[in-house]
XYZ file of C-alpha atoms in Angstrom:
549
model
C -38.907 -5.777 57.682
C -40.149 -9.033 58.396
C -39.225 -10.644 62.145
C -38.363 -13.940 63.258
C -41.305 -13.889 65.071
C -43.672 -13.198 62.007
C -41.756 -15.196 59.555
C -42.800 -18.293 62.118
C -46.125 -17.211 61.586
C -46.165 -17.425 58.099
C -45.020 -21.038 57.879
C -47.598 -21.628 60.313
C -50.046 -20.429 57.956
C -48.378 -22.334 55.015
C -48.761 -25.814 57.233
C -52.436 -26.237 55.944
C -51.150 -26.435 52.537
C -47.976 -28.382 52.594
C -50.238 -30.868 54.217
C -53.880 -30.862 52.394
C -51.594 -30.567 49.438
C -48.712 -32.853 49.516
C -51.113 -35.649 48.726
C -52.664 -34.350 45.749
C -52.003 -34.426 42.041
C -50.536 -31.278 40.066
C -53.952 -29.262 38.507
C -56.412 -32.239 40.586
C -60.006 -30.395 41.394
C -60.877 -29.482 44.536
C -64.497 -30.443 45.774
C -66.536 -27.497 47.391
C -65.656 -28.368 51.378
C -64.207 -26.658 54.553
C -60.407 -26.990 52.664
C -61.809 -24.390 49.915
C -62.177 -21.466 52.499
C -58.804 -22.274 53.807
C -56.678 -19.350 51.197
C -58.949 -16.609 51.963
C -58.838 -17.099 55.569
C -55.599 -17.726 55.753
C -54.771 -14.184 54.132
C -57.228 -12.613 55.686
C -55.954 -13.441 59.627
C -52.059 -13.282 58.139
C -52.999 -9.781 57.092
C -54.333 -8.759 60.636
C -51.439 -10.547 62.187
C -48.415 -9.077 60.131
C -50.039 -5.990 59.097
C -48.355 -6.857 55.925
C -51.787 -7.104 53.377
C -49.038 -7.610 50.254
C -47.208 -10.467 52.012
C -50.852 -11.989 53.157
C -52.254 -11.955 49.937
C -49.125 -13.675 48.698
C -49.164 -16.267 51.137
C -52.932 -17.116 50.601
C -52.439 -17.371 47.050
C -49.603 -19.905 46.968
C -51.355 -21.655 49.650
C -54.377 -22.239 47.638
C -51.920 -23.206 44.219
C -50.317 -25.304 46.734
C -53.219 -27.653 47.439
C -54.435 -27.486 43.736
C -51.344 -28.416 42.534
C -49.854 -30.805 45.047
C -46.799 -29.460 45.510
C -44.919 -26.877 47.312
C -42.323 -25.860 44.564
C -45.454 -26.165 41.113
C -47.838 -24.509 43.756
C -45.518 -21.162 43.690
C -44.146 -21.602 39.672
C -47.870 -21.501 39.396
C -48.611 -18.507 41.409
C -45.902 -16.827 39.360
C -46.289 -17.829 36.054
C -50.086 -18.599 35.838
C -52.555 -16.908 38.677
C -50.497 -13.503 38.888
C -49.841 -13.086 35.424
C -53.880 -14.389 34.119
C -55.004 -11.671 36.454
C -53.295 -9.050 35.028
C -53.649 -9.350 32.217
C -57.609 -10.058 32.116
C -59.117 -6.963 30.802
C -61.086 -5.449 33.322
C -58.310 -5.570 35.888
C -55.582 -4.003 33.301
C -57.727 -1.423 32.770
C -58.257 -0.739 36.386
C -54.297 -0.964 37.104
C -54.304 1.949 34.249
C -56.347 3.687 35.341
C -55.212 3.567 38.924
C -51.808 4.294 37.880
C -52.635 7.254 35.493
C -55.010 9.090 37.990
C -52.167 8.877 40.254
C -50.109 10.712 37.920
C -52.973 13.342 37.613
C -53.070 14.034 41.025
C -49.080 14.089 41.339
C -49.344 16.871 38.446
C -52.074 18.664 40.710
C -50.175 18.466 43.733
C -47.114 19.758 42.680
C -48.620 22.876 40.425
C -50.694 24.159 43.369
C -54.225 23.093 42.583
C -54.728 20.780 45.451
C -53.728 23.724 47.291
C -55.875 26.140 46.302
C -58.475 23.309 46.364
C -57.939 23.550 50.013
C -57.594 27.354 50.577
C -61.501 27.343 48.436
C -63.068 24.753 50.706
C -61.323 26.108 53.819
C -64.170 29.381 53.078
C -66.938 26.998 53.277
C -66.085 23.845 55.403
C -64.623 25.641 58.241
C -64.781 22.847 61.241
C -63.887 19.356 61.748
C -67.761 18.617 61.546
C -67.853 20.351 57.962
C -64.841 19.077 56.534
C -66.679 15.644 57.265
C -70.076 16.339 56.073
C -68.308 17.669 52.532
C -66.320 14.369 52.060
C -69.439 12.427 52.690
C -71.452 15.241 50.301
C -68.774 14.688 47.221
C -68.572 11.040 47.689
C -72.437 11.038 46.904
C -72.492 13.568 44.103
C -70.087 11.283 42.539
C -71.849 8.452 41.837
C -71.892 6.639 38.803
C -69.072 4.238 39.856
C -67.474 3.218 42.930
C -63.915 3.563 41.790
C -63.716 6.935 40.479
C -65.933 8.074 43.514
C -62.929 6.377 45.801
C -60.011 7.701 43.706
C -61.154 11.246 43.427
C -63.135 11.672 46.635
C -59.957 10.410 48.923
C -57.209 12.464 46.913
C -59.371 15.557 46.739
C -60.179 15.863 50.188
C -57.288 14.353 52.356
C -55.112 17.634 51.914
C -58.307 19.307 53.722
C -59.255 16.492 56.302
C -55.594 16.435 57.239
C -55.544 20.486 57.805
C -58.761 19.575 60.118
C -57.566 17.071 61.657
C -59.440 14.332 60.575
C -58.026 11.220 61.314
C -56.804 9.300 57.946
C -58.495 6.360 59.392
C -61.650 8.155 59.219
C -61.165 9.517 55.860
C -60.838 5.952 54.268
C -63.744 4.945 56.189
C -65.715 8.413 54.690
C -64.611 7.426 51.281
C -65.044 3.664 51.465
C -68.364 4.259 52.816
C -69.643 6.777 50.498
C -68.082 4.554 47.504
C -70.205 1.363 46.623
C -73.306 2.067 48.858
C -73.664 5.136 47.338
C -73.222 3.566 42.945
C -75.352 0.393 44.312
C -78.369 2.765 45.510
C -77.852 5.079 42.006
C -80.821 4.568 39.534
C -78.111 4.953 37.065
C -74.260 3.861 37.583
C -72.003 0.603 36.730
C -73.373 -0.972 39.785
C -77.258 -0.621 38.997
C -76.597 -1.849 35.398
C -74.514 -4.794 36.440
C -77.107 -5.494 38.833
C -80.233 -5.830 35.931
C -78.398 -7.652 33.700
C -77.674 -10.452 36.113
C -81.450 -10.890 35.997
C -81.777 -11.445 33.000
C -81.434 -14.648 32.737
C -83.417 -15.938 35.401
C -86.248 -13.729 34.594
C -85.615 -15.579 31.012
C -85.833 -18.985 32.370
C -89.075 -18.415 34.283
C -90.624 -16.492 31.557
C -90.951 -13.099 33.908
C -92.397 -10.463 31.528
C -91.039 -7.309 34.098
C -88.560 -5.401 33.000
C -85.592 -6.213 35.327
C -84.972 -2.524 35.718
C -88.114 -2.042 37.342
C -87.484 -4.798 39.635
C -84.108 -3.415 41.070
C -85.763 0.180 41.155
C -88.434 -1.570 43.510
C -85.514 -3.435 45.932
C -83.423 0.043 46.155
C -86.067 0.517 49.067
C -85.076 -3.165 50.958
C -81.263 -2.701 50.562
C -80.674 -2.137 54.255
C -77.334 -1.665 55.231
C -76.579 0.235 52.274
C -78.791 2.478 53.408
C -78.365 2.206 56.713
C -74.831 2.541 56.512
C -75.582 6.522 55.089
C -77.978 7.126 57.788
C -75.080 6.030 60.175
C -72.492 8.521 58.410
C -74.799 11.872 59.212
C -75.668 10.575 62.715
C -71.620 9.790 63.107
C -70.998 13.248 61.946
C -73.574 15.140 63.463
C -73.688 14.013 66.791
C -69.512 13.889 66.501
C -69.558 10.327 68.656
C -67.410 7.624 67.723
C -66.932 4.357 69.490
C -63.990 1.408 69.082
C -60.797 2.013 67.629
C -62.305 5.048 65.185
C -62.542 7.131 68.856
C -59.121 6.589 69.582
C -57.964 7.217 65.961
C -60.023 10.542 65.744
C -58.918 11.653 69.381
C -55.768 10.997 68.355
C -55.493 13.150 65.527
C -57.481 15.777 67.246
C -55.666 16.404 69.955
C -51.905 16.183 68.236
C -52.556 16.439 64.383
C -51.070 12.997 63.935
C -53.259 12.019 61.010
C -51.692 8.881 61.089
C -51.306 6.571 63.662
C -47.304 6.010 64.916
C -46.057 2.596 62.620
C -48.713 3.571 60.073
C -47.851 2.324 56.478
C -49.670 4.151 54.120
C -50.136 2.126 50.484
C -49.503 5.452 48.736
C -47.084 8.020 49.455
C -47.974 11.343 49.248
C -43.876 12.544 49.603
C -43.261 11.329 46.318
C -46.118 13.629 44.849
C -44.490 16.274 47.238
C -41.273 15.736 45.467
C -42.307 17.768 42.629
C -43.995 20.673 44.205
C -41.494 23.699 43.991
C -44.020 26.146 43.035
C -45.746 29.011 45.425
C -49.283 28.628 42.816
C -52.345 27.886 44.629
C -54.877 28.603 42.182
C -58.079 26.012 42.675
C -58.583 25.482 39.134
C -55.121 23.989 38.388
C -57.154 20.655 40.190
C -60.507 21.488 39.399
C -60.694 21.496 35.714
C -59.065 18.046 35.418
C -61.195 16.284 37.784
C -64.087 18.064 36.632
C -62.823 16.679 33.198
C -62.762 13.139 34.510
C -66.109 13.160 35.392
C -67.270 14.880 32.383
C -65.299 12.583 30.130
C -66.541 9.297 32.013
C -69.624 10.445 31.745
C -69.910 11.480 27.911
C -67.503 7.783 27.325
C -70.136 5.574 29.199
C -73.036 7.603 26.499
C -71.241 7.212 23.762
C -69.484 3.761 23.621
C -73.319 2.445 24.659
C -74.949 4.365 21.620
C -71.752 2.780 19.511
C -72.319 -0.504 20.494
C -76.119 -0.468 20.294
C -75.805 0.913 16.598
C -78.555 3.441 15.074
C -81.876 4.072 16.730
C -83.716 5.600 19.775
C -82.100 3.681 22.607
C -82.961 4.240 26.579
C -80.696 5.412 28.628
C -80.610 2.251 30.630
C -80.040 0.609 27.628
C -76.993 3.290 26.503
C -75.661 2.614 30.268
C -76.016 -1.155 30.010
C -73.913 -1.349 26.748
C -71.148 1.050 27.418
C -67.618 0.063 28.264
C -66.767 1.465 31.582
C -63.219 0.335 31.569
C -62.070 2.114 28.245
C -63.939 4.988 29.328
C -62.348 5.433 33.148
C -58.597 5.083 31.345
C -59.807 7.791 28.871
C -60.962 9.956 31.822
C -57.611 9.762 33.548
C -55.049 9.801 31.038
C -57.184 12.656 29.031
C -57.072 14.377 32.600
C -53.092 13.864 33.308
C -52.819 15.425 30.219
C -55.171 18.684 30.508
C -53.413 18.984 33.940
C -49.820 19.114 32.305
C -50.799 21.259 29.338
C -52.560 24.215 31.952
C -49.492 23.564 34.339
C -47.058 24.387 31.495
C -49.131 26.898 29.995
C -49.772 28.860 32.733
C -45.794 28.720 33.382
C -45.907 27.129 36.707
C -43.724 24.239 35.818
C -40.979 23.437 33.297
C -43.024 20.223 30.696
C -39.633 18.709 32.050
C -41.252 19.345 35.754
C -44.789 18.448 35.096
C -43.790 15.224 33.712
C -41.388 14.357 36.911
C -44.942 15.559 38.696
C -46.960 13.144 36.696
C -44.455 10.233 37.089
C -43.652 10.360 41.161
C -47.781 10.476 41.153
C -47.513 6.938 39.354
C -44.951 5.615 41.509
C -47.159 6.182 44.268
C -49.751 3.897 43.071
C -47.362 1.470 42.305
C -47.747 -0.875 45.877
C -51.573 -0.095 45.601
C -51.690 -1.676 42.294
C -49.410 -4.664 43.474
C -52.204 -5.245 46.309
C -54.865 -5.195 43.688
C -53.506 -7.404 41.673
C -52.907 -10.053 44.506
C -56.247 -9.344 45.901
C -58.028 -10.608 42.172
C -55.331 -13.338 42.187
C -56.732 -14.676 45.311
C -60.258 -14.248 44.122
C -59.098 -16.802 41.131
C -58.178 -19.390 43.474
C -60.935 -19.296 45.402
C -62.877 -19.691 42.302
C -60.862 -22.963 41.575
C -61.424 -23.972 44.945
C -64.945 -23.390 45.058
C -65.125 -21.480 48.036
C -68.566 -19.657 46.801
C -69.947 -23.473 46.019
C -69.337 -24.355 49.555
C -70.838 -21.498 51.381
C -73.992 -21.845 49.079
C -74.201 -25.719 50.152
C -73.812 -24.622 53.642
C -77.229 -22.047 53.613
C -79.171 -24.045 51.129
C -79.932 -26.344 53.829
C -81.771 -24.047 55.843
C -83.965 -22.001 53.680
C -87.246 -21.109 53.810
C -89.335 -18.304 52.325
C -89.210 -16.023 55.584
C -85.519 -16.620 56.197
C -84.322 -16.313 52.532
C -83.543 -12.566 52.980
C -81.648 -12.991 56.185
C -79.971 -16.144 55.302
C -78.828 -14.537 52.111
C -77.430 -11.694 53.178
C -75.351 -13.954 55.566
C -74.013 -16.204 52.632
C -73.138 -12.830 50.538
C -71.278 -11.235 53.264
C -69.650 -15.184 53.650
C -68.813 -14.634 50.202
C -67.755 -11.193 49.345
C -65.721 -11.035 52.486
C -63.704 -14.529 51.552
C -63.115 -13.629 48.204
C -62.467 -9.949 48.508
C -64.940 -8.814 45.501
C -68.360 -8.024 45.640
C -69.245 -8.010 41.853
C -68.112 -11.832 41.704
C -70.446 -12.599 44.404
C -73.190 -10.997 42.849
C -72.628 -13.128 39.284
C -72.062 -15.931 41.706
C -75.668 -15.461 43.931
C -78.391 -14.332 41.645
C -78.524 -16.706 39.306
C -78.300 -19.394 41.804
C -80.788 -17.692 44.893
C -83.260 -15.870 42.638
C -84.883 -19.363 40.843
C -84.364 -20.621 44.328
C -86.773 -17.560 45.570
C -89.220 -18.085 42.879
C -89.237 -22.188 43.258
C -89.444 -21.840 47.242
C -92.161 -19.271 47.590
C -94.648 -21.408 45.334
C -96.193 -18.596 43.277
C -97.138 -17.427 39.761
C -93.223 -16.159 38.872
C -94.862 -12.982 37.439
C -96.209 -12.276 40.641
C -93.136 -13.717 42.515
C -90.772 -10.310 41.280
C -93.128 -8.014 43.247
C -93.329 -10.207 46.843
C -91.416 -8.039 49.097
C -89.298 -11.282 50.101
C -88.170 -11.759 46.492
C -87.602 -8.176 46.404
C -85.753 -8.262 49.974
C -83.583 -11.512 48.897
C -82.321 -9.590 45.497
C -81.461 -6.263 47.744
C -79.915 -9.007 50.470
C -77.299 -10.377 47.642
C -76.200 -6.751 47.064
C -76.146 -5.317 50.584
C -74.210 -8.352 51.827
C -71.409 -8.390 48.911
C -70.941 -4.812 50.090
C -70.615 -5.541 53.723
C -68.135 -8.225 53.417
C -66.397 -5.967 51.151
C -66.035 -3.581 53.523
C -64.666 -5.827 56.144
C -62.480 -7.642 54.147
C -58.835 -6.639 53.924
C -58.585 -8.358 50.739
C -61.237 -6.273 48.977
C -59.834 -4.447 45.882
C -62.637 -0.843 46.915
C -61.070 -1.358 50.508
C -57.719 -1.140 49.297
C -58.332 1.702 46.858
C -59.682 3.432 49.497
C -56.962 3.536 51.607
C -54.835 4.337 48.578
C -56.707 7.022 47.769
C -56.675 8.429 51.768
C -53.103 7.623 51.824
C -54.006 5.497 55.164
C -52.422 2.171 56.393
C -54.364 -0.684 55.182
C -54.950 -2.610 58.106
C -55.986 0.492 60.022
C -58.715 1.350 57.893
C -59.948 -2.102 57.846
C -59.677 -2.304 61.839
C -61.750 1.260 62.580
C -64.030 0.341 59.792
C -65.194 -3.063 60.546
C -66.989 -2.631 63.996
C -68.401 0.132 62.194
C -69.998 -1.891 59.095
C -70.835 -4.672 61.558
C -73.037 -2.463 64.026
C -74.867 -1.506 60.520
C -74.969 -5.192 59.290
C -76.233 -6.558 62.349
C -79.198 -4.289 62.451
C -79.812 -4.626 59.064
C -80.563 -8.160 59.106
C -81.885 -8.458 62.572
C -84.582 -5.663 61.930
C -84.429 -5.485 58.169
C -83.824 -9.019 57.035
C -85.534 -10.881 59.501
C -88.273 -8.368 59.691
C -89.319 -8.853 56.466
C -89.616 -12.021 56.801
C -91.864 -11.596 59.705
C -94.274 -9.235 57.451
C -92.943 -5.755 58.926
C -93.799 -2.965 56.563
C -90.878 -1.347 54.814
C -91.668 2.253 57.007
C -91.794 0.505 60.004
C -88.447 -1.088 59.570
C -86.542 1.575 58.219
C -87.719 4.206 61.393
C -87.375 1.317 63.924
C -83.291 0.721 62.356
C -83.183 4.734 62.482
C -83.989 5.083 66.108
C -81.294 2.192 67.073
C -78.656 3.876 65.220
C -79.452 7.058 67.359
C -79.871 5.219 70.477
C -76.685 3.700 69.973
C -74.716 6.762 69.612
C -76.588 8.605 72.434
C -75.621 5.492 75.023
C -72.772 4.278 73.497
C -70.701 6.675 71.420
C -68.480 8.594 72.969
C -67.451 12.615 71.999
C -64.496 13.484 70.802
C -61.980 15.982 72.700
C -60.294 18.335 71.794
């Protein structure tokens, strides 16, 4: 429930708007300037206030219609009846919300016949400390990695029945998961992330006649995207060394020393009770869960091959090619549904659960979902406005005044982060970045454009607009990965966000500072990766601290 106190906050944070957009007219453009950041940040700080990432999201969305539309009253008709309602029902984010939904039902079926159980009991042989229950979230979060959403769904549900039994804070299971997630599909040779990536370069390599296939030329940046790797390196040292520093330490000693997995207050965006609801049976066989997860990756898999080879036609395609044309959101709702329903069939079959049971399994796993999925769909509401408002156009304008050839990596890799963190979505700051900063790189660095895609700077700048959308994702609380993550780890929003950022931050900061900036003082590649190495390890030898039992 919402305070006095906090209510007066929120009409503190709606003051911007009834002022900026009291004077306007109803659906009047907004020029990029320091107004068009205003909704993000608005959410963003309401969230960390409030601790109330629904109610932010709202707020920063009807602010934003507010000052497009000139008026209090249109400015929330048209949150209702145009933003919230355009954003569900654009295709790509339906098909996330049913796919969200449905997996939720398949692990609700999973819980309640045993399997995550048993799932439990098997890994229990092999993962028998704190330290291996960590290293075998981080090791299934990169096995799966041919998109960041399944990795986050499955990785978090599958594991935080184990974490929890070893005491691993929830906090640092979202941060495991998160972390494992898009670093992990971005650095893939193959995955929904590296193909997105090459076809954005398409058309800039078209427009400057560059002959290189733009596969090749994001195989040759994987080595230059920093924190992404960086931010792996960081997970093993974190692990191995068992040293944790800001609020992660007092999360983890927390949970080690009295089992509370979740901090007192803690509002966790799913609820695992209502899964619990429906388990009345004493079955704790592993392969009630393991078949249907191994059956969504096997059926996301085989739907990404063949819906490319269908829309390619007849012929000897590539599999980059295959990959490039397949439909990842028909394929993902496949995966999970197809999964519920192998789930309920073995659960009835094997007589563990009435169908009249399963389904009450399968449905108290959707309703679980159900405030995750609200969050979503606020989160790519917000992302619209900013698009209206031009928020990306602004922050561009902002760095395009102080490029240069040896600060393009670093200076990009600031804007990104600007970017991705505002607007909560990393894939919308890549569409927005390359074909805007990779002319820019060829026009600034004044060579033959063939030549240009094999410069390490160009190469640097390209990895810089991917690392940088995924470190503002990962600090923003508005980021629809961050909140599936703490879905998926059943972990309060805000928490996650809060043990994660200083986290991402310590790995962003030396990724530009020796990374970025290195580069663009002509630092080889091996001399900047074992130099950002040895810091992380430093860092945690002088600065982390153990955890107690």
């Amino acid at each position: 429930m919402l305070g006095l106190n906090q209510f007066g906050i929120i009409l503190v944070f709606l003051l911007p708007g009834l002022v900026l957009g009291s004077t306007g007219e109803p659906g009047s453009a907004v020029d990029p300037s320091w107004v068009s950041i205003l909704p993000p940040l608005v959410a963003i700080a309401l969230a960390l206030v409030t601790r109330q990432a629904h109610l932010a999201l709202f707020v920063g969305v009807w602010l934003g219609a507010v000052m497009l539309n000139g008026g209090i009253i249109s400015g929330l008709t048209t949150t209702l009846d145009t933003y919230i309602v355009e954003s569900i029902t654009d295709k790509g984010h339906a098909s996330i919300l049913v796919f969200t939904l449905a997996f939720g039902g398949l692990i609700g079926v999973i819980s309640a016949n045993g399997g995550m159980k048993g799932m439990v009991k098997m890994a229990a042989r092999y993962a028998t400390s704190n330290k291996r229950g960590q290293l075998a979230t981080m090791a299934m979060g990169i096995l799966i990695f041919f998109d960041d959403y399944a990795n986050t769904l499955l990785v978090g549900n599958m594991m935080r029945p184990f974490t929890d039994s070893a005491r691993i804070s929830r906090e640092k299971l979202s941060y495991l998961v998160d972390s494992t997630a898009a670093p992990v599909a971005s650095l893939a040779v193959i995955s929904t992330w590296s193909i997105f990536q090459m076809s954005l370069l398409d058309a800039p390599f078209a427009q400057f006649g560059i002959t290189e296939n733009p596969y090749f030329t994001f195989l040759k940046s994987i080595p230059y995207s920093f924190y992404c790797i960086l931010t792996l390196v960081f997970m093993v040292m974190n692990i191995l060394t068992a040293r944790e520093f800001g609020p992660m330490h007092s999360a983890e000693q927390r949970a080690r020393r009295t089992g509370e997995v979740l901090a007192p207050g803690a509002q966790p965006l799913s609820d695992p009770t209502l899964m619990a609801e429906g388990t009345k049976t004493g079955a704790t066989h592993w392969s009630n869960a393991l078949v249907p997860v191994l059956l969504v990756i096997v059926v996301t898999a085989l739907g990404l091959f063949f819906t490319g080879k269908e829309a390619l036609g007849p012929g000897s395609h590539s599999l980059r090619e295959i990959i490039g044309e397949a439909d990842p959101y028909a394929t993902i709702i496949w995966s999970a549904c197809l999964s519920g329903m192998a789930a309920i069939l073995m659960t009835v079959t094997r007589r563990i659960l009435s169908l009249n049971g399963a389904m009450e399994a399968w449905i108290n796993g959707v309703r679980s979902m159900v405030m995750a999925c609200v969050i979503l769909v606020l989160a790519w509401t917000i992302g619209r406005i900013c698009a209206d408002m031009k928020t990306a156009e602004f922050l561009v304008g902002i760095s395009a005044d102080v490029l240069s050839p040896s600060l393009l990596p670093l200076i990009t890799f600031l804007t990104a982060a600007a970017i991705s963190f505002s607007t909560g979505s990393s894939w919308a700051t890549m569409s927005i970045l390359v074909p805007v900063v990779v002319p820019m790189a060829v026009q600034l660095m004044n060579i033959e454009a063939n030549m240009v895609v094999h410069d390490p700077i160009f190469l640097s700048t390209f990895a810089a607009i991917l690392s940088g959308s995924v470190f503002g994702d990962h600090c923003s609380p508005i980021s629809d990965t961050t909140i599936l993550s703490s879905t998926a780890s059943c972990a309060d929003h805000i928490d996650h966000v809060r043990t994660q950022m200083p986290y991402a931050v310590t790995v962003a900061v030396i990724a530009m500072l020796v990374g970025y900036a290195g580069i663009g003082l002509n630092l080889s590649l091996p001399v900047i990766l074992l130099v950002s190495i040895a810091l992380l390890a430093v860092l945690f030898q002088f600065y982390g601290r153990p955890v107690s039992d």
